[in-house]
Tab-separated table of C-alpha atoms and ligand atoms in Angstrom:
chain	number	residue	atom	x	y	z
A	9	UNK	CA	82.625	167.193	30.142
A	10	UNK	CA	84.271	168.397	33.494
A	11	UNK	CA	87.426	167.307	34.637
A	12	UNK	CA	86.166	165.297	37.560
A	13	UNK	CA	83.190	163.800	35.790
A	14	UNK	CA	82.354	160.273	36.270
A	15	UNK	CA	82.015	159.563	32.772
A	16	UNK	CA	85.055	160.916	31.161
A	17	UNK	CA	86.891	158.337	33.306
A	18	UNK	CA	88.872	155.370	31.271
A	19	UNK	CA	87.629	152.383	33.573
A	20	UNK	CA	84.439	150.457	33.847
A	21	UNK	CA	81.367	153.080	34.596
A	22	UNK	CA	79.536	150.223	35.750
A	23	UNK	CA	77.534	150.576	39.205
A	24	UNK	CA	77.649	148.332	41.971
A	25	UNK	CA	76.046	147.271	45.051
A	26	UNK	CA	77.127	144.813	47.587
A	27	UNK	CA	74.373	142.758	48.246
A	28	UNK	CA	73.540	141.844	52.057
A	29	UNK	CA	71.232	139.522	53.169
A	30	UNK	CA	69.841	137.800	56.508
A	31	UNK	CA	69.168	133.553	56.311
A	32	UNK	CA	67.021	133.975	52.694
A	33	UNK	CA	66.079	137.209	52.464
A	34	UNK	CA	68.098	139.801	50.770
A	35	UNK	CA	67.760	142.992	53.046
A	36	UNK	CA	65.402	145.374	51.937
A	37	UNK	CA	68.509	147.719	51.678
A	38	UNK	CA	69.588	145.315	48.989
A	39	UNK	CA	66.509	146.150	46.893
A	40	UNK	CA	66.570	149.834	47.735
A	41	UNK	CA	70.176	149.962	46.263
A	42	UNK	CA	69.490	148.571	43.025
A	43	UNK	CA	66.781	151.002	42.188
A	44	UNK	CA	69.094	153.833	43.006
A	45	UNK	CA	71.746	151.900	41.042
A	46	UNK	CA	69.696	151.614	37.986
A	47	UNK	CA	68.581	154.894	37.743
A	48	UNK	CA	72.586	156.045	38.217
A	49	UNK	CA	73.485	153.310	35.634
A	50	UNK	CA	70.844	154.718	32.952
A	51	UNK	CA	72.224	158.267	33.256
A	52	UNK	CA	75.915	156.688	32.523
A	53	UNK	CA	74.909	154.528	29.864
A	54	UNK	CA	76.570	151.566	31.850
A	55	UNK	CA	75.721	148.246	33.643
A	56	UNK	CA	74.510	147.343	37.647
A	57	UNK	CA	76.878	144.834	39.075
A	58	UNK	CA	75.930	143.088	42.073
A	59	UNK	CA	78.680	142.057	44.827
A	60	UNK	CA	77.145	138.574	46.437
A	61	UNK	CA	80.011	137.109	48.661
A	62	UNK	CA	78.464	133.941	50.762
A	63	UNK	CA	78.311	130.319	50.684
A	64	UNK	CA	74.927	128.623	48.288
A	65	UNK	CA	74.074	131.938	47.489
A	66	UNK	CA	72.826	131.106	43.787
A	67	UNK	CA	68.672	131.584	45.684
A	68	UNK	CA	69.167	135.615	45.184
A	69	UNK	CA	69.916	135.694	42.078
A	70	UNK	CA	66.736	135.473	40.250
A	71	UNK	CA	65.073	138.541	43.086
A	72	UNK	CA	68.365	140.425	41.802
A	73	UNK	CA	67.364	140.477	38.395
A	74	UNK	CA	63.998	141.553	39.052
A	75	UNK	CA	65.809	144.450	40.496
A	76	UNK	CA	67.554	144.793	37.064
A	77	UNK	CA	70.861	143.763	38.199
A	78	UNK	CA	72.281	143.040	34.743
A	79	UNK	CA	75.532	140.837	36.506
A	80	UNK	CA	76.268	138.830	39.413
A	81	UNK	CA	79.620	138.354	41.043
A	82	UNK	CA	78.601	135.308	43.133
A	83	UNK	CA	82.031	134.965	45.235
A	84	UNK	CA	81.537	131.643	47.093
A	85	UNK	CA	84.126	130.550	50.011
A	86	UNK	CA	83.388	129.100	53.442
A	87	UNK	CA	85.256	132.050	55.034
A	88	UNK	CA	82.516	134.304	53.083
A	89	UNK	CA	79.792	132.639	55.134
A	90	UNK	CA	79.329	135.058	57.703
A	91	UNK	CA	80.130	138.549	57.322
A	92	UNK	CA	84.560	139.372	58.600
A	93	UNK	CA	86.057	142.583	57.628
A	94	UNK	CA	89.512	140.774	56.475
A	95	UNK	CA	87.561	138.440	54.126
A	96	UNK	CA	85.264	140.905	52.528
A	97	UNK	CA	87.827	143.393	52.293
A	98	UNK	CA	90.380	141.004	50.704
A	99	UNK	CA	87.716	140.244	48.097
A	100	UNK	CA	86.427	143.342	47.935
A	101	UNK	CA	89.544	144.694	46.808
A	102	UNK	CA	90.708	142.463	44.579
A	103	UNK	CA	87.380	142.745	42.780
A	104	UNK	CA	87.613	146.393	42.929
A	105	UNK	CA	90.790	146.795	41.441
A	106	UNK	CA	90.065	144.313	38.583
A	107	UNK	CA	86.961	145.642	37.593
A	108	UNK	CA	87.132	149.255	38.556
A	109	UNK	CA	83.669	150.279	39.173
A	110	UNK	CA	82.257	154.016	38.805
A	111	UNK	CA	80.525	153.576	41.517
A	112	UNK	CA	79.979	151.023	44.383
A	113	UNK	CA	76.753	151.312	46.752
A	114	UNK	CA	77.092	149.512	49.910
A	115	UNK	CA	74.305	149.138	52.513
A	116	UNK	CA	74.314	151.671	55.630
A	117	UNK	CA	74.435	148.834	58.036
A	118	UNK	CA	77.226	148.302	60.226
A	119	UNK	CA	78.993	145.458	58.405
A	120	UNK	CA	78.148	147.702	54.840
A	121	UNK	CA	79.701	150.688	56.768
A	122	UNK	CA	82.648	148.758	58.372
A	123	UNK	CA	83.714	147.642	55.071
A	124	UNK	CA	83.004	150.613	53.007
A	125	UNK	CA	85.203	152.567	55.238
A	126	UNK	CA	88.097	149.835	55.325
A	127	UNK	CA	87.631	149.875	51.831
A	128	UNK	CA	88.034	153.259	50.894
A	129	UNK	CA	91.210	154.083	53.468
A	130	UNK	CA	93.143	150.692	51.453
A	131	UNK	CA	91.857	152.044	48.362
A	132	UNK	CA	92.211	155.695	49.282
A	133	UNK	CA	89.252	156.351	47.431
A	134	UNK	CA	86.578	158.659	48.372
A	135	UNK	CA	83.488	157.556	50.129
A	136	UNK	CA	80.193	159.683	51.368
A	137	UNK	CA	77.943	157.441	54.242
A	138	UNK	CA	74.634	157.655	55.048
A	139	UNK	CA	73.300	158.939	51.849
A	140	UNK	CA	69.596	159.439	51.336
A	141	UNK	CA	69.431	160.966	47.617
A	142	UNK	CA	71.949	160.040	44.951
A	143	UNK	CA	72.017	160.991	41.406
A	144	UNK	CA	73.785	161.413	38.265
A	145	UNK	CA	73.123	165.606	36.772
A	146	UNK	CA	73.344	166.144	32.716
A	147	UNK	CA	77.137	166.063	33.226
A	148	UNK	CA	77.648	162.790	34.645
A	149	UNK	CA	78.504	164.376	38.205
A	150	UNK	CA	77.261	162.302	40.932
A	151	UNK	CA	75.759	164.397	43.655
A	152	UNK	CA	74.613	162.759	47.312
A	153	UNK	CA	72.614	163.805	49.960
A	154	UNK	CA	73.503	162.979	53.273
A	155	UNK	CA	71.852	163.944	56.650
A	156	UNK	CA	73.911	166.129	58.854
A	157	UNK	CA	73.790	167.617	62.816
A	158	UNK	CA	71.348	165.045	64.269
A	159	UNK	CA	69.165	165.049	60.665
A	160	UNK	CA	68.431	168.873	61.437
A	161	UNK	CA	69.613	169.580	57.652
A	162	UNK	CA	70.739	167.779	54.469
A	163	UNK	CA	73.726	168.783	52.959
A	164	UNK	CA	74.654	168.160	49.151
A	165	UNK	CA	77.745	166.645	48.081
A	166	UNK	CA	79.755	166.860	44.824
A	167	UNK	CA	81.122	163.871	44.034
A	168	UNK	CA	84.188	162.822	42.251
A	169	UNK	CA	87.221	160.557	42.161
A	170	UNK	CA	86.538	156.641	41.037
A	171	UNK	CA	85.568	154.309	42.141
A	172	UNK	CA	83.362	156.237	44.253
A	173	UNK	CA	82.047	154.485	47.961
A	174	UNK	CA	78.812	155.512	48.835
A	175	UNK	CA	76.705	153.943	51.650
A	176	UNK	CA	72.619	154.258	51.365
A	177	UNK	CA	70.619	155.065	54.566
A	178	UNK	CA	68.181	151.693	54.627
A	179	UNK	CA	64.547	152.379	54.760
A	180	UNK	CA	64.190	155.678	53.299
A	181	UNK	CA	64.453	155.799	49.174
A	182	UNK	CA	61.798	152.923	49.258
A	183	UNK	CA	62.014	149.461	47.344
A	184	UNK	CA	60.802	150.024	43.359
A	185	UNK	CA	58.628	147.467	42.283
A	186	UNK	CA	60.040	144.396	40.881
A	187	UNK	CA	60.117	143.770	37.131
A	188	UNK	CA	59.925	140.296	35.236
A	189	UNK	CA	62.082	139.087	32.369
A	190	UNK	CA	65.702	140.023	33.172
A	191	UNK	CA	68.068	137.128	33.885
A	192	UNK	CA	71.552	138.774	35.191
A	193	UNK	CA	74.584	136.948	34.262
A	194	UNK	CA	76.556	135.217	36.630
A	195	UNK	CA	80.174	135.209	36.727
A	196	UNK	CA	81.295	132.646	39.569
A	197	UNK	CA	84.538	133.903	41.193
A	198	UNK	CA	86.249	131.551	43.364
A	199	UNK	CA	88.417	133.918	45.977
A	200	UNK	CA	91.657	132.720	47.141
A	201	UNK	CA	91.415	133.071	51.103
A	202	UNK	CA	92.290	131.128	53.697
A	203	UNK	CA	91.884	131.003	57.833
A	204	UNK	CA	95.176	133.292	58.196
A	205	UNK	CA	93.866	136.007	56.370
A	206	UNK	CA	91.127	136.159	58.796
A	207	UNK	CA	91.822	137.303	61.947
A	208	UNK	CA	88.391	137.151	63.661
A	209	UNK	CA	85.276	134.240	63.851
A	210	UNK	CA	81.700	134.496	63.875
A	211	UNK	CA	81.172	132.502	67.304
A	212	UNK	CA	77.660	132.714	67.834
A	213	UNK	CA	74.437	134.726	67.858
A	214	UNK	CA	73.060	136.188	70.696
A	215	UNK	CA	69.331	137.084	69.924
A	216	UNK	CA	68.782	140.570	71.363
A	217	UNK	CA	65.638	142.517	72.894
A	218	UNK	CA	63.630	142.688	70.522
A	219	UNK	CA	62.135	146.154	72.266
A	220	UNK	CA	65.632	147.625	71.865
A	221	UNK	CA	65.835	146.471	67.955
A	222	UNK	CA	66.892	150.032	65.731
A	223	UNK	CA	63.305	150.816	64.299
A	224	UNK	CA	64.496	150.455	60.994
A	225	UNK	CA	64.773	147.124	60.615
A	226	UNK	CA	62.122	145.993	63.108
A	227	UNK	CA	59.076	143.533	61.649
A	228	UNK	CA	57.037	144.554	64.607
A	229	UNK	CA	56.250	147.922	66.390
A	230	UNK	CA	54.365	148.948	68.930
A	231	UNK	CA	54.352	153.163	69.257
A	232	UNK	CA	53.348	155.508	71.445
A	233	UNK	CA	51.945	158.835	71.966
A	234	UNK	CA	50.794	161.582	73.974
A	235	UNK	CA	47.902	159.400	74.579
A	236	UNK	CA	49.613	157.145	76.423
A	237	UNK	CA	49.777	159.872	79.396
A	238	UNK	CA	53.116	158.907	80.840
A	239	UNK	CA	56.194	156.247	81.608
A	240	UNK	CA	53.301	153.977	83.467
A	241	UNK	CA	51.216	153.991	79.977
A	242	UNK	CA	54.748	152.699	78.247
A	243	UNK	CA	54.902	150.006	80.323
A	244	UNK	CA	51.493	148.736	79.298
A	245	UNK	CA	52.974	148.921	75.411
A	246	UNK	CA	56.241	147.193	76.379
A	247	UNK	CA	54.336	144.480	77.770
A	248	UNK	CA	52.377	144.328	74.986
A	249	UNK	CA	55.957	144.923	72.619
A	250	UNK	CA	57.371	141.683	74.594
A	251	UNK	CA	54.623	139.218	73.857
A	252	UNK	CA	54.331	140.390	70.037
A	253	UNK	CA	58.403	140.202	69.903
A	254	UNK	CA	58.334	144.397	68.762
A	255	UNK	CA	60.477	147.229	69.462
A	256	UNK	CA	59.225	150.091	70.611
A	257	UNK	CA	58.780	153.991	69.389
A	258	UNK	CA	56.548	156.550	69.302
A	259	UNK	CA	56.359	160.321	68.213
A	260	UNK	CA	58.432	163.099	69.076
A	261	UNK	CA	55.479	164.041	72.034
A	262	UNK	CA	56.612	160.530	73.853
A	263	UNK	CA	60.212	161.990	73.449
A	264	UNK	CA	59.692	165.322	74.096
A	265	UNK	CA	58.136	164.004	77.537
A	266	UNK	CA	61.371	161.594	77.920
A	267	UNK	CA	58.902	158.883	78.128
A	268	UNK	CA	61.590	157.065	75.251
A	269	UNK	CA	64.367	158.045	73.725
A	270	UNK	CA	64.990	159.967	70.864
A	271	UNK	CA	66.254	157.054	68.645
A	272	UNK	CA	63.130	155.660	69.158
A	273	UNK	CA	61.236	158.571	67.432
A	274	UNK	CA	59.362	158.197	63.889
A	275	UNK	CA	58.925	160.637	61.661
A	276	UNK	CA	60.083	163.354	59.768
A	277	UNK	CA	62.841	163.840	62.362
A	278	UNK	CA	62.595	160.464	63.403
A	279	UNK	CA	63.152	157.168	62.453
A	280	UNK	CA	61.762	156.077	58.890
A	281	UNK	CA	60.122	152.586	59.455
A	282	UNK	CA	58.364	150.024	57.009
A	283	UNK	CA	57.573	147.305	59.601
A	284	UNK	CA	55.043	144.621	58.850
A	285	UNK	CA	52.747	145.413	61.719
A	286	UNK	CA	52.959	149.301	63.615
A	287	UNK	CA	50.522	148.954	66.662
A	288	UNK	CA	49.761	152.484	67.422
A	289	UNK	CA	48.282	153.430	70.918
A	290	UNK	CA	47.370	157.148	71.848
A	291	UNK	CA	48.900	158.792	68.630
A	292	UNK	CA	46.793	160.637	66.368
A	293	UNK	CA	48.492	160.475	63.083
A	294	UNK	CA	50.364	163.692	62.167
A	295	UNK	CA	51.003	164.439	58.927
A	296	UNK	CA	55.086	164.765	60.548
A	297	UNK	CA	54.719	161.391	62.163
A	298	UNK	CA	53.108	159.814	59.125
A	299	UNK	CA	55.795	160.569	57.031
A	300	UNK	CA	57.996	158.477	59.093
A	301	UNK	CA	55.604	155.313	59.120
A	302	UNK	CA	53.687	155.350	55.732
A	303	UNK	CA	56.049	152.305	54.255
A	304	UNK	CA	54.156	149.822	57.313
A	305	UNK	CA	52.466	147.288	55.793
A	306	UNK	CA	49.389	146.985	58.311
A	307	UNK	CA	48.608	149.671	60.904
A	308	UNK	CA	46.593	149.004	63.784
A	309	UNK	CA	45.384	152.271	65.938
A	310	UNK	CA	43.818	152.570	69.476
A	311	UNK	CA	42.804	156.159	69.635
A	312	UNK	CA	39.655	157.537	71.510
A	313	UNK	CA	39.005	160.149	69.149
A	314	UNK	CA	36.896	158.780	66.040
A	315	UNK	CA	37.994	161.576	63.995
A	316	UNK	CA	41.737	160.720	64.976
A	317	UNK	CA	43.783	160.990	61.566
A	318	UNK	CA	45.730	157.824	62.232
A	319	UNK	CA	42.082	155.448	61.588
A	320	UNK	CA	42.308	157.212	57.557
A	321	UNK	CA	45.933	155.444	57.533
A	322	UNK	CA	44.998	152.470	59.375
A	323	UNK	CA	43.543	149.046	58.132
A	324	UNK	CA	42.477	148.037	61.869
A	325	UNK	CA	40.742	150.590	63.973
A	326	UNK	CA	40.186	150.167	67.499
A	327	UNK	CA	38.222	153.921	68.456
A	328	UNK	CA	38.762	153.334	72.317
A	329	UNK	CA	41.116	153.738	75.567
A	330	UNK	CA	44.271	152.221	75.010
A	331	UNK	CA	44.205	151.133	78.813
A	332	UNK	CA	41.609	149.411	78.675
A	333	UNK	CA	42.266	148.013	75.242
A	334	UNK	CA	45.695	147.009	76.044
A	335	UNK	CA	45.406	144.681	78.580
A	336	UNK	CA	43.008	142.956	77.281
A	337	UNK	CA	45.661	142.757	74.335
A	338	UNK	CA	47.848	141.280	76.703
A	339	UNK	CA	45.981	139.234	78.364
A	340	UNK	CA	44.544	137.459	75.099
A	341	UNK	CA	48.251	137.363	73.586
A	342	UNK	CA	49.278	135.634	76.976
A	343	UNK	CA	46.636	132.992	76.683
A	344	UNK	CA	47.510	132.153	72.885
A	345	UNK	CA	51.371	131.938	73.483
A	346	UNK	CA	50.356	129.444	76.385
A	347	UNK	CA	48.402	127.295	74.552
A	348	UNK	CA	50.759	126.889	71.845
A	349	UNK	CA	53.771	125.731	73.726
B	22	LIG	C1	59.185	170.321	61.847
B	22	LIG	C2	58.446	169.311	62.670
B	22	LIG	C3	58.921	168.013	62.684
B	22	LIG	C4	58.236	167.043	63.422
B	22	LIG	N1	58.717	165.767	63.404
B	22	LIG	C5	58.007	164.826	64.060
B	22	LIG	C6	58.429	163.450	64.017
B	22	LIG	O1	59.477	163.099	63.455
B	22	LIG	N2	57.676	162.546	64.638
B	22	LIG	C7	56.516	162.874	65.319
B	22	LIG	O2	55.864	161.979	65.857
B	22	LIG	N3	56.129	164.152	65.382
B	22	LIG	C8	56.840	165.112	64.781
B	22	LIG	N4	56.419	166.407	64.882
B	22	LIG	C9	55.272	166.703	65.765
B	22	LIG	C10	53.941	166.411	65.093
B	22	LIG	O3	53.545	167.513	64.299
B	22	LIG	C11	52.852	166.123	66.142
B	22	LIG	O4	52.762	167.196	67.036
B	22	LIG	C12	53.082	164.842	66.936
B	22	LIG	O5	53.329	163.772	66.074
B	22	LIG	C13	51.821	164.505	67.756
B	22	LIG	O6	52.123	163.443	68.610
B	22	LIG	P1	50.990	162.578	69.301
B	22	LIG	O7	50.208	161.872	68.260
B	22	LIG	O8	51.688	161.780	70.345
B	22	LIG	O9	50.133	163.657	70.081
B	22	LIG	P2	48.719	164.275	69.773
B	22	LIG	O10	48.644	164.837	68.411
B	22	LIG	O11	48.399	165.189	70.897
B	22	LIG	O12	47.734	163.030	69.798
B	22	LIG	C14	47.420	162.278	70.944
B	22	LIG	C15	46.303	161.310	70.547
B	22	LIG	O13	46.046	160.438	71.614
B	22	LIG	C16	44.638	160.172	71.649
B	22	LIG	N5	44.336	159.719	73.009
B	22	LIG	C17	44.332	160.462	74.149
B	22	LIG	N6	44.043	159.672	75.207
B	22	LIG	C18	43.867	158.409	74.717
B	22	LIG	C19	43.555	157.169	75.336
B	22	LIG	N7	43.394	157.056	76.656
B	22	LIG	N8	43.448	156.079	74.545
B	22	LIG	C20	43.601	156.167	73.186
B	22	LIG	N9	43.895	157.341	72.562
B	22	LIG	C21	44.035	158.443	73.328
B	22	LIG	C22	43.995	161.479	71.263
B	22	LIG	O14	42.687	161.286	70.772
B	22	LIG	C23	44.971	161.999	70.213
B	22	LIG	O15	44.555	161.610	68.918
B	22	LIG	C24	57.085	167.396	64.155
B	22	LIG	C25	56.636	168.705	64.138
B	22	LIG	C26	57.305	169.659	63.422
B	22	LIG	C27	56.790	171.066	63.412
């Protein structure tokens, strides 16, 4: 066993993962980080521990199991309602140093990356962000991969030191399919916090645009491509984006062109999204944009060409010219939205 291996250390090899969620819905991130967590708790011969700080949380538990969480911590306190670095990381610690995890997988958002690296500087334990491959080799070393120079390269990381932060990219190693029968035990922690210890308040929330919402997490797309012909095509989609309450993207053509901007670029070297509906207009379905958009759950394509690869991905074709197509799309969206109000 080498020195720095995972499992020839005396504390707990269990794996964790802070679980975040929005209203009801664990994040998909959530789900994504117990697969990864599983598979790293198999190769130590150890247990998955889920993190759920909140208020009434008890809802996600039965989802977590069928994620093979084996325990919950379910840390319930007001001041654990809304996500605040100085409550989580008071919690977190305390946890942390009772239980001493292996590992502990925290979402790549920013409140999973905010306390991650709070974490690991009070800990001064190691952490790697933004991984996209983790796993466990024959000796019990964890490597991670992690995206580096603009996601140009990947670049493999040797991992030791425990408890070990990681944070997982969301949206790219994909949500395993849920499994029945496991009930995770609970273990109900009641933190000792109160208002002092927290020096800032959730006031309110300010819904943003959706067009502007980080592709990743959008429910709704609407993407262009070359197609499109130019800014004055985008602003046909946008419309479009606004009434359907999308964001926007496209391929790396529309970025190329500077018709949007590279964040809002799927694909390989892009943004990987797994919306609910992509509205495609003008793209024809590269195998390098594909890659970026295969997790969507229903794609709708407006292309001219009949042979366009995007219609053998998509489960509504529309084989015409997107501006003709789109405003009628508009104008039909318009009319609905009116006569509900
Ligand atoms: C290493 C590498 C990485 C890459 N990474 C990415 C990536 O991350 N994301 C990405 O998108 N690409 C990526 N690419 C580029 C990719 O291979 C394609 O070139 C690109 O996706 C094509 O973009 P497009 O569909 O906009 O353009 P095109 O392939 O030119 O397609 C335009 C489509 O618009 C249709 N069209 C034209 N006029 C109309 C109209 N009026 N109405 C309706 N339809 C119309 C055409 O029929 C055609 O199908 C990468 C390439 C390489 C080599």
């Amino acid at each position: 066993m080498p020195e720095n291996s995972i499992s020839q250390n005396q504390a707990s090899r269990n794996v964790w993962v802070l679980a975040e969620y929005r209203d009801d819905e664990l994040l998909e991130v959530t789900l994504e980080m117990l697969g990864d967590a599983r598979q790293l708790a198999n190769k130590l011969g150890s247990q998955v521990e889920v993190i759920l700080p909140g208020v009434k949380t008890e809802g996600f538990v039965p989802q977590l199991g069928q994620f093979e969480a084996d325990r919950v911590y379910q840390i319930e306190h007001p001041l654990l309602e809304h996500y605040s670095t100085d409550a989580y990381l008071k919690v977190a610690v305390e946890l942390v140093q009772k239980h001493q995890p292996s590992i502990f997988i925290l979402p790549g958002t920013p409140n999973g990356q905010d306390l991650a690296s709070c974490l690991a500087a009070r800990l001064r334990t190691p952490l790697v962000s933004d991984c996209v491959i983790l796993k466990v080799d024959d000796k019990g070393q964890l490597e991670a991969v992690s995206p580096g120079y603009g996601d140009k390269i990947y670049i493999r990381i040797a991992c030791s030191g425990q408890p070990l932060l990681i944070t997982l990219r969301p949206g790219v190693v994909g949500v395993e399919k849920p499994k029945k029968g496991r009930e995770p035990e609970v273990v109900k922690v009641a933190p000792e916090l109160n208002s002092q210890d927290v020096r800032t308040r959730l006031v309110d929330y300010i819904p943003g645009d959706p067009r502007q919402i980080d592709l990743v997490e959008a429910d709704r797309i609407v993407g262009g491509g070359r197609g499109v012909g130019g800014p004055e095509g985008f602003q046909l989609l946008e419309k479009v984006a606004d009434l359907l309450g999308a964001a926007i993207g496209g391929t790396r053509v529309a970025v190329d062109n500077r018709w949007i901007p590279f964040e809002r670029q799927i694909g390989q070297t892009g943004k990987t999204i797994a919306p609910k509906l992509y509205l495609t207009a003008g793209i024809s379905g590269a195998s390098h944009h594909l890659l970026g958009a295969k997790d969507s759950e229903v794609i709708i394509a407006i292309n001219t060409d009949p042979n366009a690869n995007i219609f053998k991905n998509a489960q509504l074709k529309v084989c015409a010219d997107l501006h003709q197509v789109l405003p009628q799309l508009a104008a039909k969206l318009e009319k609905l939205i009116g006569e509900d109000k």
